[in-house]
Amino acid sequence: MQQISDHLLLKAIRKESIERTPLWIMRQAGRYLPEYIDLKNKAGGFMSLVKNPELACQITLQPLERFSLDSAIIFSDILVVADMLGIELSFEENKGPIFDKTIKTARELKEMKRNYDIAEVKYVFDAIEQTKKELDGKTPLIGFIGSPWTVSTYLIEGNSSKVFNNVKKMINEERILVNEILTELTDISIKYINQQIRSGVDAVMIFDTWGGLLQENDFYELSVRYIEEIKSSLIDTNIPVIYYIREPKNKIVTLNKMDVDVIGVDSTMGLGEFRKATNNRFAVQGNLDKDVLKLGELEIYQAVEKIFIEYDYHTGHVFNLGTGITPDIDPSKVNILIDAVREISQKFNGKEVNAKI
Ligand code: CP3
């Protein structure tokens, strides 16, 4: 029987030579799929899906039923950790996440619930167990957390700010408090991701969507340091870890110090340029601009080919978009993307340059 470790995704992560490049898509279960919208409306909203293991499992599998993708990612959100802090998370249509409390003063931090009980998010672990059963060893399942830094930006602002005024002010004026918040979030994240591992995920991904807001020095002090702590606390030292960052260009010195298997990047930097700058230390994930999926078949093929050429046909590539797929993408474009990645990568995989410069 084929072991899950023989799956293309896990081989690519180990930089082994493979017959074609694996592909999955960030936010592959989401609003661009009519079947997602249907089930979400029936359930009564996003959080009703997330909190119901059976529905979360069904939603996780939706994109795999429609497309041939090489990985599943558990349907949930990086912000569900709020449940462990006694903070209520809701999503308003087109407004993003909203919390009933924020943490931006020492007092709010003190009032925050301690003695975190991971049972508060049992729905995630149950969804993982059900999904693993359904996948039956055929496709790997990725579990995930947000980096403490990225999660803190939402908890400090109380919503999906995009401006981050409170966060920026706090970094300058209340650095100790920020570090205390990050320490708490790190503690929770370790418990939470380890329980996802116990529940059966095959790889873990750490989303550091807003790591790019930080200057390189702060980036280490406020984000990477805590990720290192999480990484060194994983109960399974062999489980692959994928770290996702946007705008990695001015973060290379720090990224080079990280102990992760894969770095996922957005489309602001070429994968080949990134590979060279990081001396082949990591496998890479990415990085097609999601807006390319609004173009025609020929343009999609050309953009996919450009990524392979730029990466210079090396091992250690998991194809993905640079950011999550959005509701304005026609699902039929994903079929074109899958065909393009298969066709183009098959031409050179097996003959690729081993990850040496
Ligand atoms: O990728 C997947 O398919 C797995 C599920 C997943 C979701 N969110 C589902 C979701 C994952 C891995 C995430 C991660 C996440 N969540 C991140 C990091 C990655 C990134 O996108 O940069 C962040 C920053 C969040 C926080 C979050 N969740 C925001 C800001 C929003 C609202 C805006 C938006 O992007 O839609 C969400 C909502 C959310 N999370 C949706 C989905 C499918 C849409 C909810 C809906 O149906 O209304």
JSON list of N, CA, C and O in Angstrom, two decimals, residues 230-273:
[
{"chain": "A", "resi": 230, "resn": "ILE", "atom": "N", "xyz": [7.55, 27.74, 18.67]},
{"chain": "A", "resi": 230, "resn": "ILE", "atom": "CA", "xyz": [6.50, 26.78, 18.31]},
{"chain": "A", "resi": 230, "resn": "ILE", "atom": "C", "xyz": [7.12, 25.58, 17.62]},
{"chain": "A", "resi": 230, "resn": "ILE", "atom": "O", "xyz": [6.86, 24.44, 17.97]},
{"chain": "A", "resi": 231, "resn": "LYS", "atom": "N", "xyz": [7.99, 25.86, 16.67]},
{"chain": "A", "resi": 231, "resn": "LYS", "atom": "CA", "xyz": [8.63, 24.77, 15.90]},
{"chain": "A", "resi": 231, "resn": "LYS", "atom": "C", "xyz": [9.37, 23.81, 16.83]},
{"chain": "A", "resi": 231, "resn": "LYS", "atom": "O", "xyz": [9.28, 22.59, 16.69]},
{"chain": "A", "resi": 232, "resn": "SER", "atom": "N", "xyz": [10.09, 24.35, 17.81]},
{"chain": "A", "resi": 232, "resn": "SER", "atom": "CA", "xyz": [10.88, 23.47, 18.66]},
{"chain": "A", "resi": 232, "resn": "SER", "atom": "C", "xyz": [10.00, 22.78, 19.72]},
{"chain": "A", "resi": 232, "resn": "SER", "atom": "O", "xyz": [10.49, 21.92, 20.44]},
{"chain": "A", "resi": 233, "resn": "SER", "atom": "N", "xyz": [8.72, 23.12, 19.77]},
{"chain": "A", "resi": 233, "resn": "SER", "atom": "CA", "xyz": [7.83, 22.46, 20.75]},
{"chain": "A", "resi": 233, "resn": "SER", "atom": "C", "xyz": [6.90, 21.45, 20.09]},
{"chain": "A", "resi": 233, "resn": "SER", "atom": "O", "xyz": [5.99, 20.93, 20.74]},
{"chain": "A", "resi": 234, "resn": "LEU", "atom": "N", "xyz": [7.09, 21.17, 18.81]},
{"chain": "A", "resi": 234, "resn": "LEU", "atom": "CA", "xyz": [6.19, 20.23, 18.13]},
{"chain": "A", "resi": 234, "resn": "LEU", "atom": "C", "xyz": [6.42, 18.81, 18.64]},
{"chain": "A", "resi": 234, "resn": "LEU", "atom": "O", "xyz": [7.57, 18.38, 18.79]},
{"chain": "A", "resi": 235, "resn": "ILE", "atom": "N", "xyz": [5.33, 18.08, 18.88]},
{"chain": "A", "resi": 235, "resn": "ILE", "atom": "CA", "xyz": [5.47, 16.72, 19.42]},
{"chain": "A", "resi": 235, "resn": "ILE", "atom": "C", "xyz": [6.05, 15.76, 18.39]},
{"chain": "A", "resi": 235, "resn": "ILE", "atom": "O", "xyz": [6.61, 14.75, 18.74]},
{"chain": "A", "resi": 236, "resn": "ASP", "atom": "N", "xyz": [5.87, 16.08, 17.11]},
{"chain": "A", "resi": 236, "resn": "ASP", "atom": "CA", "xyz": [6.43, 15.23, 16.06]},
{"chain": "A", "resi": 236, "resn": "ASP", "atom": "C", "xyz": [7.53, 16.03, 15.38]},
{"chain": "A", "resi": 236, "resn": "ASP", "atom": "O", "xyz": [7.25, 16.96, 14.62]},
{"chain": "A", "resi": 237, "resn": "THR", "atom": "N", "xyz": [8.78, 15.65, 15.63]},
{"chain": "A", "resi": 237, "resn": "THR", "atom": "CA", "xyz": [9.88, 16.46, 15.11]},
{"chain": "A", "resi": 237, "resn": "THR", "atom": "C", "xyz": [10.07, 16.27, 13.61]},
{"chain": "A", "resi": 237, "resn": "THR", "atom": "O", "xyz": [10.81, 16.99, 12.97]},
{"chain": "A", "resi": 238, "resn": "ASN", "atom": "N", "xyz": [9.39, 15.25, 13.04]},
{"chain": "A", "resi": 238, "resn": "ASN", "atom": "CA", "xyz": [9.54, 15.01, 11.60]},
{"chain": "A", "resi": 238, "resn": "ASN", "atom": "C", "xyz": [8.44, 15.62, 10.76]},
{"chain": "A", "resi": 238, "resn": "ASN", "atom": "O", "xyz": [8.50, 15.57, 9.54]},
{"chain": "A", "resi": 239, "resn": "ILE", "atom": "N", "xyz": [7.41, 16.15, 11.39]},
{"chain": "A", "resi": 239, "resn": "ILE", "atom": "CA", "xyz": [6.28, 16.64, 10.58]},
{"chain": "A", "resi": 239, "resn": "ILE", "atom": "C", "xyz": [6.73, 17.87, 9.78]},
{"chain": "A", "resi": 239, "resn": "ILE", "atom": "O", "xyz": [7.39, 18.76, 10.30]},
{"chain": "A", "resi": 240, "resn": "PRO", "atom": "N", "xyz": [6.43, 17.88, 8.47]},
{"chain": "A", "resi": 240, "resn": "PRO", "atom": "CA", "xyz": [6.86, 19.04, 7.67]},
{"chain": "A", "resi": 240, "resn": "PRO", "atom": "C", "xyz": [6.17, 20.33, 8.11]},
{"chain": "A", "resi": 240, "resn": "PRO", "atom": "O", "xyz": [4.97, 20.31, 8.41]},
{"chain": "A", "resi": 241, "resn": "VAL", "atom": "N", "xyz": [6.94, 21.40, 8.13]},
{"chain": "A", "resi": 241, "resn": "VAL", "atom": "CA", "xyz": [6.39, 22.71, 8.51]},
{"chain": "A", "resi": 241, "resn": "VAL", "atom": "C", "xyz": [6.52, 23.67, 7.33]},
{"chain": "A", "resi": 241, "resn": "VAL", "atom": "O", "xyz": [7.62, 23.86, 6.78]},
{"chain": "A", "resi": 242, "resn": "ILE", "atom": "N", "xyz": [5.40, 24.24, 6.94]},
{"chain": "A", "resi": 242, "resn": "ILE", "atom": "CA", "xyz": [5.37, 25.23, 5.85]},
{"chain": "A", "resi": 242, "resn": "ILE", "atom": "C", "xyz": [5.13, 26.59, 6.49]},
{"chain": "A", "resi": 242, "resn": "ILE", "atom": "O", "xyz": [4.18, 26.76, 7.26]},
{"chain": "A", "resi": 243, "resn": "TYR", "atom": "N", "xyz": [5.98, 27.54, 6.17]},
{"chain": "A", "resi": 243, "resn": "TYR", "atom": "CA", "xyz": [5.82, 28.89, 6.73]},
{"chain": "A", "resi": 243, "resn": "TYR", "atom": "C", "xyz": [5.44, 29.83, 5.58]},
{"chain": "A", "resi": 243, "resn": "TYR", "atom": "O", "xyz": [6.08, 29.81, 4.53]},
{"chain": "A", "resi": 244, "resn": "TYR", "atom": "N", "xyz": [4.39, 30.62, 5.78]},
{"chain": "A", "resi": 244, "resn": "TYR", "atom": "CA", "xyz": [3.92, 31.51, 4.69]},
{"chain": "A", "resi": 244, "resn": "TYR", "atom": "C", "xyz": [4.15, 32.97, 5.06]},
{"chain": "A", "resi": 244, "resn": "TYR", "atom": "O", "xyz": [3.77, 33.42, 6.13]},
{"chain": "A", "resi": 245, "resn": "ILE", "atom": "N", "xyz": [4.77, 33.69, 4.13]},
{"chain": "A", "resi": 245, "resn": "ILE", "atom": "CA", "xyz": [5.05, 35.11, 4.36]},
{"chain": "A", "resi": 245, "resn": "ILE", "atom": "C", "xyz": [4.81, 35.90, 3.08]},
{"chain": "A", "resi": 245, "resn": "ILE", "atom": "O", "xyz": [5.07, 35.40, 1.99]},
{"chain": "A", "resi": 246, "resn": "ARG", "atom": "N", "xyz": [4.28, 37.10, 3.22]},
{"chain": "A", "resi": 246, "resn": "ARG", "atom": "CA", "xyz": [4.15, 37.97, 2.05]},
{"chain": "A", "resi": 246, "resn": "ARG", "atom": "C", "xyz": [5.33, 38.93, 2.01]},
{"chain": "A", "resi": 246, "resn": "ARG", "atom": "O", "xyz": [5.90, 39.25, 3.05]},
{"chain": "A", "resi": 247, "resn": "GLU", "atom": "N", "xyz": [5.65, 39.41, 0.84]},
{"chain": "A", "resi": 247, "resn": "GLU", "atom": "CA", "xyz": [6.74, 40.37, 0.65]},
{"chain": "A", "resi": 247, "resn": "GLU", "atom": "C", "xyz": [8.03, 39.96, 1.38]},
{"chain": "A", "resi": 247, "resn": "GLU", "atom": "O", "xyz": [8.49, 40.64, 2.28]},
{"chain": "A", "resi": 248, "resn": "PRO", "atom": "N", "xyz": [8.59, 38.82, 0.97]},
{"chain": "A", "resi": 248, "resn": "PRO", "atom": "CA", "xyz": [9.76, 38.29, 1.68]},
{"chain": "A", "resi": 248, "resn": "PRO", "atom": "C", "xyz": [11.09, 39.00, 1.36]},
{"chain": "A", "resi": 248, "resn": "PRO", "atom": "O", "xyz": [12.08, 38.79, 2.04]},
{"chain": "A", "resi": 249, "resn": "LYS", "atom": "N", "xyz": [11.06, 39.87, 0.34]},
{"chain": "A", "resi": 249, "resn": "LYS", "atom": "CA", "xyz": [12.30, 40.40, -0.22]},
{"chain": "A", "resi": 249, "resn": "LYS", "atom": "C", "xyz": [13.24, 41.04, 0.81]},
{"chain": "A", "resi": 249, "resn": "LYS", "atom": "O", "xyz": [14.44, 40.80, 0.79]},
{"chain": "A", "resi": 250, "resn": "ASN", "atom": "N", "xyz": [12.67, 41.84, 1.70]},
{"chain": "A", "resi": 250, "resn": "ASN", "atom": "CA", "xyz": [13.56, 42.50, 2.66]},
{"chain": "A", "resi": 250, "resn": "ASN", "atom": "C", "xyz": [13.65, 41.76, 3.99]},
{"chain": "A", "resi": 250, "resn": "ASN", "atom": "O", "xyz": [13.94, 42.35, 5.02]},
{"chain": "A", "resi": 251, "resn": "LYS", "atom": "N", "xyz": [13.39, 40.44, 3.95]},
{"chain": "A", "resi": 251, "resn": "LYS", "atom": "CA", "xyz": [13.40, 39.65, 5.19]},
{"chain": "A", "resi": 251, "resn": "LYS", "atom": "C", "xyz": [14.37, 38.47, 5.08]},
{"chain": "A", "resi": 251, "resn": "LYS", "atom": "O", "xyz": [14.35, 37.57, 5.90]},
{"chain": "A", "resi": 252, "resn": "ILE", "atom": "N", "xyz": [15.19, 38.48, 4.03]},
{"chain": "A", "resi": 252, "resn": "ILE", "atom": "CA", "xyz": [15.96, 37.28, 3.70]},
{"chain": "A", "resi": 252, "resn": "ILE", "atom": "C", "xyz": [16.94, 36.87, 4.81]},
{"chain": "A", "resi": 252, "resn": "ILE", "atom": "O", "xyz": [17.05, 35.68, 5.13]},
{"chain": "A", "resi": 253, "resn": "VAL", "atom": "N", "xyz": [17.61, 37.84, 5.41]},
{"chain": "A", "resi": 253, "resn": "VAL", "atom": "CA", "xyz": [18.61, 37.49, 6.44]},
{"chain": "A", "resi": 253, "resn": "VAL", "atom": "C", "xyz": [17.94, 36.71, 7.57]},
{"chain": "A", "resi": 253, "resn": "VAL", "atom": "O", "xyz": [18.44, 35.67, 8.02]},
{"chain": "A", "resi": 254, "resn": "THR", "atom": "N", "xyz": [16.78, 37.17, 7.97]},
{"chain": "A", "resi": 254, "resn": "THR", "atom": "CA", "xyz": [16.06, 36.50, 9.06]},
{"chain": "A", "resi": 254, "resn": "THR", "atom": "C", "xyz": [15.48, 35.17, 8.60]},
{"chain": "A", "resi": 254, "resn": "THR", "atom": "O", "xyz": [15.56, 34.17, 9.30]},
{"chain": "A", "resi": 255, "resn": "LEU", "atom": "N", "xyz": [14.91, 35.16, 7.40]},
{"chain": "A", "resi": 255, "resn": "LEU", "atom": "CA", "xyz": [14.32, 33.91, 6.90]},
{"chain": "A", "resi": 255, "resn": "LEU", "atom": "C", "xyz": [15.38, 32.82, 6.82]},
{"chain": "A", "resi": 255, "resn": "LEU", "atom": "O", "xyz": [15.11, 31.65, 7.09]},
{"chain": "A", "resi": 256, "resn": "ASN", "atom": "N", "xyz": [16.60, 33.21, 6.48]},
{"chain": "A", "resi": 256, "resn": "ASN", "atom": "CA", "xyz": [17.69, 32.24, 6.37]},
{"chain": "A", "resi": 256, "resn": "ASN", "atom": "C", "xyz": [18.02, 31.54, 7.68]},
{"chain": "A", "resi": 256, "resn": "ASN", "atom": "O", "xyz": [18.64, 30.49, 7.70]},
{"chain": "A", "resi": 257, "resn": "LYS", "atom": "N", "xyz": [17.58, 32.13, 8.77]},
{"chain": "A", "resi": 257, "resn": "LYS", "atom": "CA", "xyz": [17.87, 31.52, 10.08]},
{"chain": "A", "resi": 257, "resn": "LYS", "atom": "C", "xyz": [16.75, 30.57, 10.51]},
{"chain": "A", "resi": 257, "resn": "LYS", "atom": "O", "xyz": [16.84, 29.93, 11.54]},
{"chain": "A", "resi": 258, "resn": "MET", "atom": "N", "xyz": [15.67, 30.51, 9.73]},
{"chain": "A", "resi": 258, "resn": "MET", "atom": "CA", "xyz": [14.52, 29.74, 10.20]},
{"chain": "A", "resi": 258, "resn": "MET", "atom": "C", "xyz": [14.71, 28.25, 10.02]},
{"chain": "A", "resi": 258, "resn": "MET", "atom": "O", "xyz": [15.34, 27.79, 9.08]},
{"chain": "A", "resi": 259, "resn": "ASP", "atom": "N", "xyz": [14.08, 27.52, 10.94]},
{"chain": "A", "resi": 259, "resn": "ASP", "atom": "CA", "xyz": [14.16, 26.07, 10.89]},
{"chain": "A", "resi": 259, "resn": "ASP", "atom": "C", "xyz": [12.80, 25.51, 10.45]},
{"chain": "A", "resi": 259, "resn": "ASP", "atom": "O", "xyz": [12.05, 24.97, 11.25]},
{"chain": "A", "resi": 260, "resn": "VAL", "atom": "N", "xyz": [12.46, 25.75, 9.18]},
{"chain": "A", "resi": 260, "resn": "VAL", "atom": "CA", "xyz": [11.21, 25.19, 8.64]},
{"chain": "A", "resi": 260, "resn": "VAL", "atom": "C", "xyz": [11.56, 24.46, 7.34]},
{"chain": "A", "resi": 260, "resn": "VAL", "atom": "O", "xyz": [12.66, 24.62, 6.81]},
{"chain": "A", "resi": 261, "resn": "ASP", "atom": "N", "xyz": [10.63, 23.64, 6.85]},
{"chain": "A", "resi": 261, "resn": "ASP", "atom": "CA", "xyz": [10.93, 22.85, 5.65]},
{"chain": "A", "resi": 261, "resn": "ASP", "atom": "C", "xyz": [10.61, 23.60, 4.37]},
{"chain": "A", "resi": 261, "resn": "ASP", "atom": "O", "xyz": [11.30, 23.45, 3.37]},
{"chain": "A", "resi": 262, "resn": "VAL", "atom": "N", "xyz": [9.51, 24.35, 4.40]},
{"chain": "A", "resi": 262, "resn": "VAL", "atom": "CA", "xyz": [9.04, 25.03, 3.20]},
{"chain": "A", "resi": 262, "resn": "VAL", "atom": "C", "xyz": [8.75, 26.49, 3.54]},
{"chain": "A", "resi": 262, "resn": "VAL", "atom": "O", "xyz": [8.22, 26.78, 4.61]},
{"chain": "A", "resi": 263, "resn": "ILE", "atom": "N", "xyz": [9.10, 27.39, 2.61]},
{"chain": "A", "resi": 263, "resn": "ILE", "atom": "CA", "xyz": [8.62, 28.76, 2.77]},
{"chain": "A", "resi": 263, "resn": "ILE", "atom": "C", "xyz": [7.69, 29.06, 1.59]},
{"chain": "A", "resi": 263, "resn": "ILE", "atom": "O", "xyz": [8.05, 28.88, 0.43]},
{"chain": "A", "resi": 264, "resn": "GLY", "atom": "N", "xyz": [6.48, 29.45, 1.94]},
{"chain": "A", "resi": 264, "resn": "GLY", "atom": "CA", "xyz": [5.51, 29.85, 0.92]},
{"chain": "A", "resi": 264, "resn": "GLY", "atom": "C", "xyz": [5.59, 31.36, 0.79]},
{"chain": "A", "resi": 264, "resn": "GLY", "atom": "O", "xyz": [5.61, 32.07, 1.79]},
{"chain": "A", "resi": 265, "resn": "VAL", "atom": "N", "xyz": [5.67, 31.84, -0.46]},
{"chain": "A", "resi": 265, "resn": "VAL", "atom": "CA", "xyz": [5.80, 33.29, -0.67]},
{"chain": "A", "resi": 265, "resn": "VAL", "atom": "C", "xyz": [4.74, 33.80, -1.64]},
{"chain": "A", "resi": 265, "resn": "VAL", "atom": "O", "xyz": [4.21, 33.05, -2.45]},
{"chain": "A", "resi": 266, "resn": "ASP", "atom": "N", "xyz": [4.46, 35.09, -1.55]},
{"chain": "A", "resi": 266, "resn": "ASP", "atom": "CA", "xyz": [3.52, 35.69, -2.49]},
{"chain": "A", "resi": 266, "resn": "ASP", "atom": "C", "xyz": [4.26, 36.02, -3.80]},
{"chain": "A", "resi": 266, "resn": "ASP", "atom": "O", "xyz": [5.44, 35.69, -3.96]},
{"chain": "A", "resi": 267, "resn": "SER", "atom": "N", "xyz": [3.56, 36.67, -4.73]},
{"chain": "A", "resi": 267, "resn": "SER", "atom": "CA", "xyz": [4.18, 36.85, -6.05]},
{"chain": "A", "resi": 267, "resn": "SER", "atom": "C", "xyz": [5.05, 38.10, -6.15]},
{"chain": "A", "resi": 267, "resn": "SER", "atom": "O", "xyz": [5.41, 38.50, -7.25]},
{"chain": "A", "resi": 268, "resn": "THR", "atom": "N", "xyz": [5.43, 38.70, -5.02]},
{"chain": "A", "resi": 268, "resn": "THR", "atom": "CA", "xyz": [6.30, 39.88, -5.09]},
{"chain": "A", "resi": 268, "resn": "THR", "atom": "C", "xyz": [7.77, 39.52, -5.32]},
{"chain": "A", "resi": 268, "resn": "THR", "atom": "O", "xyz": [8.60, 40.39, -5.52]},
{"chain": "A", "resi": 269, "resn": "MET", "atom": "N", "xyz": [8.09, 38.23, -5.25]},
{"chain": "A", "resi": 269, "resn": "MET", "atom": "CA", "xyz": [9.49, 37.83, -5.48]},
{"chain": "A", "resi": 269, "resn": "MET", "atom": "C", "xyz": [9.50, 36.54, -6.29]},
{"chain": "A", "resi": 269, "resn": "MET", "atom": "O", "xyz": [8.68, 35.65, -6.04]},
{"chain": "A", "resi": 270, "resn": "GLY", "atom": "N", "xyz": [10.40, 36.43, -7.25]},
{"chain": "A", "resi": 270, "resn": "GLY", "atom": "CA", "xyz": [10.50, 35.21, -8.06]},
{"chain": "A", "resi": 270, "resn": "GLY", "atom": "C", "xyz": [10.97, 34.05, -7.20]},
{"chain": "A", "resi": 270, "resn": "GLY", "atom": "O", "xyz": [11.79, 34.23, -6.30]},
{"chain": "A", "resi": 271, "resn": "LEU", "atom": "N", "xyz": [10.45, 32.84, -7.51]},
{"chain": "A", "resi": 271, "resn": "LEU", "atom": "CA", "xyz": [10.85, 31.68, -6.70]},
{"chain": "A", "resi": 271, "resn": "LEU", "atom": "C", "xyz": [12.33, 31.35, -6.86]},
{"chain": "A", "resi": 271, "resn": "LEU", "atom": "O", "xyz": [12.98, 30.90, -5.92]},
{"chain": "A", "resi": 272, "resn": "GLY", "atom": "N", "xyz": [12.86, 31.57, -8.08]},
{"chain": "A", "resi": 272, "resn": "GLY", "atom": "CA", "xyz": [14.28, 31.30, -8.31]},
{"chain": "A", "resi": 272, "resn": "GLY", "atom": "C", "xyz": [15.15, 32.29, -7.54]},
{"chain": "A", "resi": 272, "resn": "GLY", "atom": "O", "xyz": [16.13, 31.92, -6.89]},
{"chain": "A", "resi": 273, "resn": "GLU", "atom": "N", "xyz": [14.72, 33.53, -7.60]},
{"chain": "A", "resi": 273, "resn": "GLU", "atom": "CA", "xyz": [15.43, 34.58, -6.87]},
{"chain": "A", "resi": 273, "resn": "GLU", "atom": "C", "xyz": [15.40, 34.26, -5.37]},
{"chain": "A", "resi": 273, "resn": "GLU", "atom": "O", "xyz": [16.41, 34.37, -4.66]}
]
